[in-house]
Amino acid sequence: MTEYTSILVETHGRVGLIRLNRPEALNALNTALIQELMAALEAFDADNDIGAMVVTGSEKAFAAGADIKEMAEASAKEMHARDHIAPFDRILKIRKPVIAAVSGWCLGGGNELALSCDMLVAADTARFGQPEINLGVIPGAGGTQRLTRAVGKPVAMEMVLNNRTLTAQEALAYGLANRVVPVERCLEEALALAEEIAGRAPLAVQAAKRMVNQAFQAFLAEGLAEERRTFYDLFDTLDQKEGMRAFMEKRKPEWKGE
């Protein structure tokens, strides 16, 4: 069995469970974690004994964003060359349903990861947001595209432009979450939903997922590509450097508009 350092992997009947496991960083998504998560999803996808998957974090945080230290001093050219968002594309190739079980903070890249899943069970403690504007950049892994399709333009604008966070009940009302349950039942509920789906006809489930995504993703690929390019290009601005340095130094940034 593959050994992982940033995630924990379990099986529950016909359900594969992946826990993000960087508690010291509130499950911030660094390169190692993302690569391990994608590898685990692909391994479950290839396993005939698994019919659905659940991705979760801790009660305190699903994932509190990307690991800023990995990118703070990078240039736009370096960001384009690294293309560290590319692994998110691998989620689109997973044939079986993936359910996010979200408790606590679900911010930035964490929210984009949750948006990339097929369904979302939220704990009543969950908080959703895209705070990249505080760093002098924009969301780069689907936050401007999938979020807008999920919650609508006005709410997405406020979240992306002004760091609005949604409560679990707001996420449910706006169509971001499937259901909201008490925090102590969040993972249990997600596993039960996954187990129910995993008990259905496998080929039909996979075909149904593909067709729903076909309707959802019309014109999405072009928007995601442009979002990613714009995110990387902002790494040649002084405001990006100031925003990320201020975040790491725990102070308020001083914007220059250049």
mmCIF file of N, CA and C in Angstrom, residues 8 27 33 45 54 74 76 83 122 140 145 163 174 181 206 227 245:
data_model
loop_
_atom_site.group_PDB
_atom_site.id
_atom_site.type_symbol
_atom_site.label_atom_id
_atom_site.label_comp_id
_atom_site.label_asym_id
_atom_site.label_seq_id
_atom_site.Cartn_x
_atom_site.Cartn_y
_atom_site.Cartn_z
ATOM 1 N N LEU A 8 -4.392 10.922 4.992
ATOM 2 C CA LEU A 8 -4.684 9.614 5.565
ATOM 3 C C LEU A 8 -5.739 8.957 4.695
ATOM 4 N N ASN A 27 -4.364 22.359 7.212
ATOM 5 C CA ASN A 27 -4.506 21.625 5.949
ATOM 6 C C ASN A 27 -4.280 22.487 4.718
ATOM 7 N N LEU A 33 0.793 17.728 -0.649
ATOM 8 C CA LEU A 33 -0.569 17.305 -0.310
ATOM 9 C C LEU A 33 -1.418 17.128 -1.561
ATOM 10 N N ASP A 45 -10.214 5.348 -7.834
ATOM 11 C CA ASP A 45 -10.983 5.335 -9.073
ATOM 12 C C ASP A 45 -10.707 4.059 -9.875
ATOM 13 N N VAL A 54 -14.911 10.019 -0.485
ATOM 14 C CA VAL A 54 -15.147 11.187 0.371
ATOM 15 C C VAL A 54 -13.801 11.832 0.665
ATOM 16 N N ALA A 74 7.639 34.086 -5.897
ATOM 17 C CA ALA A 74 7.735 33.636 -7.294
ATOM 18 C C ALA A 74 7.352 34.757 -8.255
ATOM 19 N N ALA A 76 5.816 35.811 -12.214
ATOM 20 C CA ALA A 76 4.777 35.273 -13.087
ATOM 21 C C ALA A 76 5.345 34.178 -13.986
ATOM 22 N N ASP A 83 3.225 25.786 -12.879
ATOM 23 C CA ASP A 83 1.817 25.416 -13.112
ATOM 24 C C ASP A 83 1.307 24.498 -12.004
ATOM 25 N N ALA A 122 -21.868 19.817 4.445
ATOM 26 C CA ALA A 122 -21.258 20.837 5.294
ATOM 27 C C ALA A 122 -21.653 20.648 6.750
ATOM 28 N N GLY A 140 -7.214 31.021 -8.400
ATOM 29 C CA GLY A 140 -6.607 30.516 -9.622
ATOM 30 C C GLY A 140 -6.967 29.089 -9.969
ATOM 31 N N GLN A 145 -14.696 30.813 -11.415
ATOM 32 C CA GLN A 145 -15.510 30.141 -12.416
ATOM 33 C C GLN A 145 -16.533 29.196 -11.794
ATOM 34 N N ASN A 163 -13.895 39.536 -0.042
ATOM 35 C CA ASN A 163 -13.591 38.574 1.019
ATOM 36 C C ASN A 163 -14.793 38.242 1.893
ATOM 37 N N TYR A 174 -27.496 29.116 -1.105
ATOM 38 C CA TYR A 174 -27.010 29.581 -2.406
ATOM 39 C C TYR A 174 -26.649 28.451 -3.359
ATOM 40 N N VAL A 181 -25.304 19.622 8.447
ATOM 41 C CA VAL A 181 -25.563 18.736 9.585
ATOM 42 C C VAL A 181 -24.686 19.188 10.755
ATOM 43 N N GLN A 206 -21.368 6.308 -13.095
ATOM 44 C CA GLN A 206 -20.276 7.022 -13.761
ATOM 45 C C GLN A 206 -20.766 7.779 -14.993
ATOM 46 N N GLU A 227 -8.617 32.159 -16.141
ATOM 47 C CA GLU A 227 -8.446 32.445 -14.716
ATOM 48 C C GLU A 227 -7.033 32.086 -14.272
ATOM 49 N N ARG A 245 3.707 38.901 1.553
ATOM 50 C CA ARG A 245 4.656 39.168 2.643
ATOM 51 C C ARG A 245 3.909 39.643 3.889
#
